PDB file of C-alpha atoms in Angstrom:
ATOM      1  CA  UNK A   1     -12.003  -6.391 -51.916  1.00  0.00           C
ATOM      2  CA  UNK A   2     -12.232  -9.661 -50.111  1.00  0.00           C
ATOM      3  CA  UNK A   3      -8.477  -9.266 -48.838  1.00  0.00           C
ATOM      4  CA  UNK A   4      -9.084  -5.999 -48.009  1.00  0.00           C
ATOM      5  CA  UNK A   5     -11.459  -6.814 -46.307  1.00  0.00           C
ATOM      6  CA  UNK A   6      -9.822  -9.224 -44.042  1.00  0.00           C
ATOM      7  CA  UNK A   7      -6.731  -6.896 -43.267  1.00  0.00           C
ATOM      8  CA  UNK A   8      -8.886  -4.569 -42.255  1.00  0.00           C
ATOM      9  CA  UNK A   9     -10.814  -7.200 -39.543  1.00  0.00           C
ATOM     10  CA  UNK A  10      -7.104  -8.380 -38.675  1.00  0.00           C
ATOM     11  CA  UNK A  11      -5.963  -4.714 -37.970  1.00  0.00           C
ATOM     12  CA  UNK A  12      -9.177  -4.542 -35.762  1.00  0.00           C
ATOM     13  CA  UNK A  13      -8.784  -7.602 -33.784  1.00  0.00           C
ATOM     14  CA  UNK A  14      -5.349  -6.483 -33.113  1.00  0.00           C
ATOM     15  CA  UNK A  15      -5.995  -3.281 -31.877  1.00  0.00           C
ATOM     16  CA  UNK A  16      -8.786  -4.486 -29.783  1.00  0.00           C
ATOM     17  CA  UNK A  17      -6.443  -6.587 -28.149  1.00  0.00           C
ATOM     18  CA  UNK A  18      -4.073  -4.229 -27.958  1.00  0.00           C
ATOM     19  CA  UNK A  19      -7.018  -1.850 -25.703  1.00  0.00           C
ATOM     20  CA  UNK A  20      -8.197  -4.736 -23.798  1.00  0.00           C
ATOM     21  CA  UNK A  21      -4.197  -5.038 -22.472  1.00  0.00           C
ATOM     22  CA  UNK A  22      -3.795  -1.486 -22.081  1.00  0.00           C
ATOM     23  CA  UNK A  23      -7.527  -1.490 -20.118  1.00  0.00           C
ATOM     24  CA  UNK A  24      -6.173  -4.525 -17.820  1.00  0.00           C
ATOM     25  CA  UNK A  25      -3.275  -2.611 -17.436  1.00  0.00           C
ATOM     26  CA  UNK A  26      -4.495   0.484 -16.356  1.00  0.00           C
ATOM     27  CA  UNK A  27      -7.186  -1.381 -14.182  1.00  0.00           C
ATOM     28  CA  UNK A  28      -4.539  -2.772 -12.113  1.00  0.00           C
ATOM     29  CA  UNK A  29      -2.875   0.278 -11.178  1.00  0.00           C
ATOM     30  CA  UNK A  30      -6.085   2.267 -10.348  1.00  0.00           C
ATOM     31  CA  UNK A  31      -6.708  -0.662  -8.429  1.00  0.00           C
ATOM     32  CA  UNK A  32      -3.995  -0.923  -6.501  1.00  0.00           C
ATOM     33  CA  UNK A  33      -4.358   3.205  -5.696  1.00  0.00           C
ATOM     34  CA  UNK A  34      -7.835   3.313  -4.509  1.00  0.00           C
ATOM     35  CA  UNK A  35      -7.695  -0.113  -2.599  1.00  0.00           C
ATOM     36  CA  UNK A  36      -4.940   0.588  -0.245  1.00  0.00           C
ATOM     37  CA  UNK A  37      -6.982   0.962   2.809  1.00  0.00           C
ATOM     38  CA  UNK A  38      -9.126  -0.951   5.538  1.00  0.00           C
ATOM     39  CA  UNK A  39     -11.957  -2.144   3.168  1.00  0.00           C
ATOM     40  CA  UNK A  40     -11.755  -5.098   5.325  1.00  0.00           C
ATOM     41  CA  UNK A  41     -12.123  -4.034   8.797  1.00  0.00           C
ATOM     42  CA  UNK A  42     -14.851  -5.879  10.274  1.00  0.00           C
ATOM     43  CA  UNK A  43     -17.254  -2.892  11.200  1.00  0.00           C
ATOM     44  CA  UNK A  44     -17.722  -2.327   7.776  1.00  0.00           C
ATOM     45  CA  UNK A  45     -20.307  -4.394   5.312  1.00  0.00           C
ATOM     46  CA  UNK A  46     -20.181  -2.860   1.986  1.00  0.00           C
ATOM     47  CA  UNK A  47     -21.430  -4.069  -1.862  1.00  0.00           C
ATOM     48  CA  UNK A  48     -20.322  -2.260  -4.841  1.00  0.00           C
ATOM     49  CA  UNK A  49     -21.092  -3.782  -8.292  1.00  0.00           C
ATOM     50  CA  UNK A  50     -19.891  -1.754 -11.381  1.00  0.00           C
ATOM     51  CA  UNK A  51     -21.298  -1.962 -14.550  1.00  0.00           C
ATOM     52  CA  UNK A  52     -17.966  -1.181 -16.683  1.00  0.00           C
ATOM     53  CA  UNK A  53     -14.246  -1.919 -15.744  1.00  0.00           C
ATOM     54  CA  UNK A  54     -13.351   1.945 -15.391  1.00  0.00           C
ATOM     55  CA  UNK A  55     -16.140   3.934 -13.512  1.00  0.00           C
ATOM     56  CA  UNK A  56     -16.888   6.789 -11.338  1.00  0.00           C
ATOM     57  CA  UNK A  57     -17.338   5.007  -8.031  1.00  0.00           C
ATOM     58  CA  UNK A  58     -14.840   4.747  -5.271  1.00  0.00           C
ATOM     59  CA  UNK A  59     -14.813   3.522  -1.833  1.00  0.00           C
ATOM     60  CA  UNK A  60     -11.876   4.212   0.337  1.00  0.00           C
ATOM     61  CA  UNK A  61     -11.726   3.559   4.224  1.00  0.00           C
ATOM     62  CA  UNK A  62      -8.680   3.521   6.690  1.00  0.00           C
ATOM     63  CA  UNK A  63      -7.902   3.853   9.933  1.00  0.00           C
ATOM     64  CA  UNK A  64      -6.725   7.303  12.189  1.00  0.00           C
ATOM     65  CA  UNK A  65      -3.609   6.971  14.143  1.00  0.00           C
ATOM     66  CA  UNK A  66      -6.162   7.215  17.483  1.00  0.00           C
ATOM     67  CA  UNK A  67      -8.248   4.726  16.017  1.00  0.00           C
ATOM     68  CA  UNK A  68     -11.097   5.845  14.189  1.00  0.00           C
ATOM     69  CA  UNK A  69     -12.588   4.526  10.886  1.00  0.00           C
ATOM     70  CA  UNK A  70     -13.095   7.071   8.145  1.00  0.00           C
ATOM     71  CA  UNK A  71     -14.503   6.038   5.094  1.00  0.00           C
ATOM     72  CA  UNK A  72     -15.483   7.925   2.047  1.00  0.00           C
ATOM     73  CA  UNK A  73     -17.984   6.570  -0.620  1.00  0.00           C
ATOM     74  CA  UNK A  74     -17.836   8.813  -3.802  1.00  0.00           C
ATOM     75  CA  UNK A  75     -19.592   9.420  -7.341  1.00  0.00           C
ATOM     76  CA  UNK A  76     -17.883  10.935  -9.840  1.00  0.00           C
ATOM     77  CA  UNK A  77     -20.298  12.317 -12.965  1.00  0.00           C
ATOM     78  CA  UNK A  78     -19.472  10.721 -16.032  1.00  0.00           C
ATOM     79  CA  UNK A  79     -18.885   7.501 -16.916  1.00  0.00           C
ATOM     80  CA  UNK A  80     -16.160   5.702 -18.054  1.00  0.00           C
ATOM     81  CA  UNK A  81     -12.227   6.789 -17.786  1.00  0.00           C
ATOM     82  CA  UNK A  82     -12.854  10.302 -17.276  1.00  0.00           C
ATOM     83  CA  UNK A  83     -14.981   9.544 -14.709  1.00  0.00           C
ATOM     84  CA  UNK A  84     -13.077   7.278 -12.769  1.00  0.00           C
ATOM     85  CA  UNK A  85      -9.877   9.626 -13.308  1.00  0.00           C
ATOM     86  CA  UNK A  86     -10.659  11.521 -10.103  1.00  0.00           C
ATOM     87  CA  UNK A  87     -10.662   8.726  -7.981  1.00  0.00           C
ATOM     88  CA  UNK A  88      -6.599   8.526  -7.615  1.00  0.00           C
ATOM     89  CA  UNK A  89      -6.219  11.973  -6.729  1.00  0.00           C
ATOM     90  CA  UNK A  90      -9.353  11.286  -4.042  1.00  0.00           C
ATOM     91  CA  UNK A  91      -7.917   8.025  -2.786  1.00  0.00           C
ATOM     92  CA  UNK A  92      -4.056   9.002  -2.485  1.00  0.00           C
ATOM     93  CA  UNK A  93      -4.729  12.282  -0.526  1.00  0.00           C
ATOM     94  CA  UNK A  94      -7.185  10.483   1.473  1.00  0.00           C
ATOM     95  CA  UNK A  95      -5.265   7.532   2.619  1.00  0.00           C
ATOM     96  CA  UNK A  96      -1.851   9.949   3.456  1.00  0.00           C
ATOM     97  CA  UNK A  97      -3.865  12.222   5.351  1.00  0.00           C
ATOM     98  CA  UNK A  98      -6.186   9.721   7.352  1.00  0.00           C
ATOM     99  CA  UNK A  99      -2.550   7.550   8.061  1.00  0.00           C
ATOM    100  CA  UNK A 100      -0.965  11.227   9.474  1.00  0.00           C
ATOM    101  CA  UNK A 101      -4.120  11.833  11.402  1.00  0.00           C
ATOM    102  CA  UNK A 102      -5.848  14.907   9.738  1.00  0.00           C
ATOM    103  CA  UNK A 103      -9.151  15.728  10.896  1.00  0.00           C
ATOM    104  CA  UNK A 104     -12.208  14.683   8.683  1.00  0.00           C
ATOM    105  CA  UNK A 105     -12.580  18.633   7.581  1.00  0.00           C
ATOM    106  CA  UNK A 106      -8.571  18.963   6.783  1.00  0.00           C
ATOM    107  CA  UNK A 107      -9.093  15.887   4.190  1.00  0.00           C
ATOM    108  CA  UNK A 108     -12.515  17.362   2.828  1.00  0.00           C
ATOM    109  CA  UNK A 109     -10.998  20.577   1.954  1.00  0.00           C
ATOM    110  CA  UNK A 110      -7.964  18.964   0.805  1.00  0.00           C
ATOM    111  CA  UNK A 111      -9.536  16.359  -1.782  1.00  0.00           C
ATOM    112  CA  UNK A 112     -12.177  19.092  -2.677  1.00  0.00           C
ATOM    113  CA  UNK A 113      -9.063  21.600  -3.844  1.00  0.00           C
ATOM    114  CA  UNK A 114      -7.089  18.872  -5.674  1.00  0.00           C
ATOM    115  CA  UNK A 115     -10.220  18.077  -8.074  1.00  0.00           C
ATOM    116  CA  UNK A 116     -11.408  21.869  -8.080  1.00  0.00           C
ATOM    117  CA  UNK A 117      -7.755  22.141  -9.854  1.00  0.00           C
ATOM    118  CA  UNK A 118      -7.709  18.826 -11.872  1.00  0.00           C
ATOM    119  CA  UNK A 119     -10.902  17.997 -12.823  1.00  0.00           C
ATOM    120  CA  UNK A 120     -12.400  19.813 -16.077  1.00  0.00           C
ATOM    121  CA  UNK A 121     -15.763  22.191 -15.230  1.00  0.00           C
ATOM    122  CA  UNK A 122     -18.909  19.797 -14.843  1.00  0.00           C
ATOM    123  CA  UNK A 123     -16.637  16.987 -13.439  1.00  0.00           C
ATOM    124  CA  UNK A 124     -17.234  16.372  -9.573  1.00  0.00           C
ATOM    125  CA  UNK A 125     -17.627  13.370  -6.839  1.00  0.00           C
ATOM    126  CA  UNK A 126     -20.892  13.431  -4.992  1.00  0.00           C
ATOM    127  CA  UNK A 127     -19.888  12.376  -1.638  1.00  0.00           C
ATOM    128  CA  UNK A 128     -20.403  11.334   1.612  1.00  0.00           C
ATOM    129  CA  UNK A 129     -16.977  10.530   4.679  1.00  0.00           C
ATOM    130  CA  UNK A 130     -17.961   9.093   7.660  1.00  0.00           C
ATOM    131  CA  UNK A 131     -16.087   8.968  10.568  1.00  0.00           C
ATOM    132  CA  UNK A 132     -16.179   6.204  13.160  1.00  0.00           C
ATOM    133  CA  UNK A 133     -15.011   7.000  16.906  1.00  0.00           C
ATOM    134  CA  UNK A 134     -15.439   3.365  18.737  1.00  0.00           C
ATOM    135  CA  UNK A 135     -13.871   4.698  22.215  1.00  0.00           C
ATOM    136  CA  UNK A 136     -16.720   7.574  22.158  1.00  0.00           C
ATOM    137  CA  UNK A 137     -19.449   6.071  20.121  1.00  0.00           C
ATOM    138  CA  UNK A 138     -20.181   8.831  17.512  1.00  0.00           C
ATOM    139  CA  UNK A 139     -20.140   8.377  14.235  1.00  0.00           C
ATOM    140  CA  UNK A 140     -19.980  12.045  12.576  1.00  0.00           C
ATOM    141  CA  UNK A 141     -20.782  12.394   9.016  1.00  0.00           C
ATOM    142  CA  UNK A 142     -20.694  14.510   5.825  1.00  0.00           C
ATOM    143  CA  UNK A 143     -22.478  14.344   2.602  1.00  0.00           C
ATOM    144  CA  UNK A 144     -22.129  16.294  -0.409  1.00  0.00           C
ATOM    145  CA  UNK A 145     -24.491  15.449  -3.037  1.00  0.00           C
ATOM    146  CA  UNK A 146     -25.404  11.892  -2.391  1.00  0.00           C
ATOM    147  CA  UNK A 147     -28.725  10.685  -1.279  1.00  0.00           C
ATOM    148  CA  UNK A 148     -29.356  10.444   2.560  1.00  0.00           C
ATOM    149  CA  UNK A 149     -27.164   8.070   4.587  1.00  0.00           C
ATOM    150  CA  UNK A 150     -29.086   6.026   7.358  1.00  0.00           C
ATOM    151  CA  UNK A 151     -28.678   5.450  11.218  1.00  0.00           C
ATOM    152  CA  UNK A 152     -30.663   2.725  11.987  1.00  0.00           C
ATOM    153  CA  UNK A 153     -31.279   2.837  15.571  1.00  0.00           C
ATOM    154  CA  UNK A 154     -32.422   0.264  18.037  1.00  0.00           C
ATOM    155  CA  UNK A 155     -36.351  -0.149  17.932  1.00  0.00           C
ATOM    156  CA  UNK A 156     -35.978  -0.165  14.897  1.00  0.00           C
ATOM    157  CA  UNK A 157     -36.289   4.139  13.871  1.00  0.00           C
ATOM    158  CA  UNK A 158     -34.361   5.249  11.316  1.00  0.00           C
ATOM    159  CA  UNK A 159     -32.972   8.827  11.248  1.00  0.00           C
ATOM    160  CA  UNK A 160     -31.901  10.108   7.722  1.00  0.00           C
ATOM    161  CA  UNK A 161     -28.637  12.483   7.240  1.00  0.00           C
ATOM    162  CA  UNK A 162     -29.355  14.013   4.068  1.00  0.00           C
ATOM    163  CA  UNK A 163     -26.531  16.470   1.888  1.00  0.00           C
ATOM    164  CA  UNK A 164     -26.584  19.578   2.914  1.00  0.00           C
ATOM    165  CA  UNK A 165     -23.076  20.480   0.857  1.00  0.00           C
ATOM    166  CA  UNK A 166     -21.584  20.516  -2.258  1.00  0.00           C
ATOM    167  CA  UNK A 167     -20.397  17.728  -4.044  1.00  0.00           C
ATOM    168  CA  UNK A 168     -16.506  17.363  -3.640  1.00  0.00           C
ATOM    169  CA  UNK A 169     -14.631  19.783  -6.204  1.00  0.00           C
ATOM    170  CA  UNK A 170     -17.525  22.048  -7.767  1.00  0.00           C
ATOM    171  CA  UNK A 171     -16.561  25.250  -5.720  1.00  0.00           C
ATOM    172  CA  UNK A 172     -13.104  26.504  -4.150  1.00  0.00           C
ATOM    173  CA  UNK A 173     -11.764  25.898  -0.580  1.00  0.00           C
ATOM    174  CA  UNK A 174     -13.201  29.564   0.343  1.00  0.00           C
ATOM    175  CA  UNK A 175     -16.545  28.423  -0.796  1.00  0.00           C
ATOM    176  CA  UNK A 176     -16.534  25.162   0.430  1.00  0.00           C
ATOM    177  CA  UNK A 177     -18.143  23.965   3.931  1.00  0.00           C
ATOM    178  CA  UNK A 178     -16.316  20.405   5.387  1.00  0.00           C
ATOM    179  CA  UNK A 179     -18.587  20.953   8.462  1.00  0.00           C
ATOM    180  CA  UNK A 180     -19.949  17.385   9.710  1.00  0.00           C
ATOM    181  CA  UNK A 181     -23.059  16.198  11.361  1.00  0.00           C
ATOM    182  CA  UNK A 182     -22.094  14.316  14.954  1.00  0.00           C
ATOM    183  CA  UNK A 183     -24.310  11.766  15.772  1.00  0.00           C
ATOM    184  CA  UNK A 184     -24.098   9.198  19.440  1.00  0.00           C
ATOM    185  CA  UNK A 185     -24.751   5.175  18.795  1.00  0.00           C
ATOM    186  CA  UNK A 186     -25.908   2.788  21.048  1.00  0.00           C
ATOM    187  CA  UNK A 187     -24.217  -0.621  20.548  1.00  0.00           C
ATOM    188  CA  UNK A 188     -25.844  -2.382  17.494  1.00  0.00           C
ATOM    189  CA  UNK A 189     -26.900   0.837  16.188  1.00  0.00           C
ATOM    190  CA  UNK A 190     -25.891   1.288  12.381  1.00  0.00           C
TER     191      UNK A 190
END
């Protein structure tokens, strides 16, 4: 019983090593996808602290061929792998379409059809895409299911955008509205 005993903890520790390489593994890869963008551009401030390796939140920003910032800050439900599953389709259709120059609605619809048709039913991103125009300052926004986002204006107001949508890929493209909110900044506004 004894040996038996410690097979069976040596046939554990192996496979747990065994998941913990296949984890970093994966991990890498899903990093490399949904980090390809302009996470550094210096008009963006951002803290994102995970509690597992493989999760359901993704942050993807890049830059328009004219010069604009989108970014999109997402929640999938779930936790875990199946949760964090939707981010590559998200983050690759983002980042070709913000690199060919689509329009903030043309991605929206776009990501919001490729995880209608992936994702099972009950599987969705909460969302919100933001889209920075520097040479006009207006920042034009979208949210889907997230709590408000927040302009802080000078004098210190604060003006809440709150959802009015549907999180990214719980209804079909006929259903679903990519209209955005357009907002003007003063400089130092945020």
């Amino acid at each position: 019983m004894n040996r038996t005993m410690l097979e069976q903890r040596d046939q554990i520790a192996r496979h747990n090593e065994h998941f913990l390489q296949e984890q970093t593994v994966a991990k890498q890869v899903f990093d490399n996808i949904t980090s390809g963008g302009h996470l550094n551009n210096p008009n963006l401030r951002y803290f994102m602290s995970p509690l597992a390796v493989f999760n359901g939140d993704v942050m993807v920003a890049a830059t328009t061929p004219a010069g604009n910032l989108m970014v999109l800050l997402g929640d999938f439900t779930g936790h875990g792998l199946p949760a964090a599953i939707g981010a590559m389709p998200l983050a690759t259709t983002f980042y070709g379409m913000v690199g060919k120059g689509y329009s903030m609605a043309d991605i929206l619809s776009e990501i919001n059809g490729k995880l209608k048709n992936l994702l099972p039913v009950g599987l969705f991103c909460c969302a919100s895409m933001v889209e920075m125009n520097f040479r006009k300052s207006t920042v034009r926004i979208w949210n889907g299911g997230l709590p408000a986002a927040y302009i802080y204006r000078l004098g210190g107001s604060v003006e809440q955008v709150k959802s009015t949508h549907l999180p990214l890929g719980v209804v079909g493209n006929k259903e679903f509205k990519a209209d955005a909110a357009l907002y003007s900044l003063e400089e130092g506004e945020r």
